[in-house]
Amino acid sequence: MEMLLASERRVARRAVIVECQAVRERGFRLLGTRAIDLSTDGMLVLTDAPALTGEPVIVTFRLPDTDVWIDATATIARTLHGRRVGDPGRAVGLRFDPLDAASGRRLRAALERFPPTFPYRAPRVDYAATAAMILLS
């Protein structure tokens, strides 16, 4: 029997290293200068600074392979402590506040050339969908 996997992401993350400056709004402290994946919804930024989920962040990043910089506001959606096997180290996942239309189009176009990221952990099983599939068969 095949189990159905949960699909939790709205957009694909792309495996691209991006030059950036992520700064915590409170105290204006630098969180990191390098993102290791990027999507139209957010980015994963390597950091050594302590950070709390929900904190507002100001981020400036350069679109890959261009000289175009995008300024955005974001919120820390996730903190990786680097303890799991395969984790890239300490990092914060940022969820962008809505980007303006032009920046969103530029970002989408720039990301098309890059492959999706390799997941750091196995996808979760969607037990409800699996049970529904069994019931219908």
XYZ file of C-alpha atoms in Angstrom:
137
model
C 0.000 0.000 0.000
C 1.248 3.474 -0.856
C 0.997 6.317 1.656
C 0.184 9.832 0.418
C 2.637 12.563 1.383
C 1.616 15.933 2.751
C 2.277 18.917 0.522
C 2.649 21.896 2.830
C 4.431 24.434 0.645
C 2.588 26.974 -1.452
C 5.592 27.731 -3.681
C 8.806 25.892 -4.494
C 11.996 26.959 -2.772
C 14.982 27.300 -5.081
C 18.522 26.183 -4.327
C 20.425 29.420 -4.785
C 22.918 31.279 -2.633
C 21.946 34.921 -2.351
C 23.836 37.904 -1.012
C 21.615 39.716 1.499
C 21.394 41.789 4.653
C 18.729 40.674 7.098
C 18.344 43.093 9.997
C 16.111 42.702 13.047
C 13.764 45.699 13.294
C 14.086 45.841 17.071
C 17.560 47.144 17.859
C 18.521 47.112 14.162
C 20.934 44.163 14.669
C 22.294 42.219 11.703
C 20.982 38.637 11.535
C 22.818 37.425 8.453
C 24.377 38.222 5.090
C 23.802 35.017 3.124
C 20.634 33.172 2.164
C 20.884 29.571 1.003
C 17.449 29.194 -0.511
C 14.890 31.581 -1.891
C 11.275 31.585 -3.033
C 8.746 34.241 -3.905
C 7.412 33.884 -0.341
C 10.653 33.963 1.657
C 14.235 32.867 2.222
C 16.452 30.846 4.554
C 19.220 33.034 6.012
C 22.278 31.640 7.807
C 22.808 33.342 11.174
C 24.779 33.208 14.407
C 22.477 35.683 16.159
C 19.690 34.523 18.457
C 16.255 35.149 16.922
C 12.650 34.628 17.911
C 9.838 33.369 15.717
C 7.472 36.223 14.872
C 10.102 38.969 14.987
C 9.878 41.557 12.180
C 12.911 41.814 9.900
C 14.069 44.189 7.178
C 15.843 42.370 4.368
C 17.695 43.555 1.288
C 18.844 40.940 -1.207
C 20.371 40.787 -4.645
C 18.492 38.837 -7.281
C 20.656 35.913 -8.392
C 22.938 36.617 -11.361
C 21.830 40.259 -11.601
C 22.735 43.647 -10.177
C 19.129 44.227 -9.035
C 18.511 44.565 -5.288
C 15.130 44.111 -3.602
C 14.138 45.664 -0.285
C 11.453 43.858 1.692
C 10.022 43.441 5.136
C 9.603 39.960 6.531
C 8.800 37.973 9.640
C 10.847 35.163 11.161
C 8.712 32.109 10.463
C 11.112 29.417 11.613
C 14.381 29.038 13.476
C 16.769 26.195 12.664
C 19.224 25.443 15.437
C 21.430 23.195 13.302
C 20.902 20.107 15.470
C 19.301 17.780 12.916
C 21.339 15.700 10.506
C 21.420 17.569 7.202
C 20.665 20.993 8.677
C 22.805 23.710 7.062
C 23.668 25.162 10.482
C 21.894 27.895 12.448
C 19.445 29.705 10.211
C 16.173 31.603 10.193
C 13.347 31.128 7.733
C 11.911 34.476 6.707
C 8.412 34.925 5.259
C 8.201 38.056 3.152
C 5.422 40.545 3.672
C 3.701 41.031 0.290
C 6.210 42.299 -2.271
C 5.272 45.060 -4.675
C 4.163 43.775 -8.108
C 7.368 44.703 -9.954
C 9.657 43.086 -7.362
C 7.494 39.962 -7.300
C 7.692 39.603 -11.102
C 11.469 40.140 -11.133
C 11.978 37.601 -8.350
C 9.755 34.995 -10.038
C 11.609 35.419 -13.336
C 15.040 35.211 -11.683
C 14.166 32.003 -9.798
C 12.951 30.059 -12.846
C 16.531 29.127 -13.789
C 17.360 27.440 -10.474
C 16.492 23.916 -9.304
C 14.253 23.237 -6.307
C 15.970 22.691 -2.972
C 16.611 19.224 -1.660
C 14.440 18.701 1.449
C 16.353 18.561 4.733
C 13.972 15.976 6.167
C 11.540 13.358 4.887
C 8.065 14.593 3.947
C 5.250 13.918 6.396
C 2.630 11.287 5.606
C -0.912 12.619 5.108
C -2.802 9.947 7.004
C -6.240 11.483 6.388
C -5.722 11.555 2.607
C -4.349 8.003 2.692
C -7.407 6.766 4.625
C -9.717 8.547 2.159
C -7.895 6.907 -0.773
C -8.281 3.469 0.829
C -11.983 4.107 1.436
C -12.551 5.079 -2.221
C -10.709 2.068 -3.653
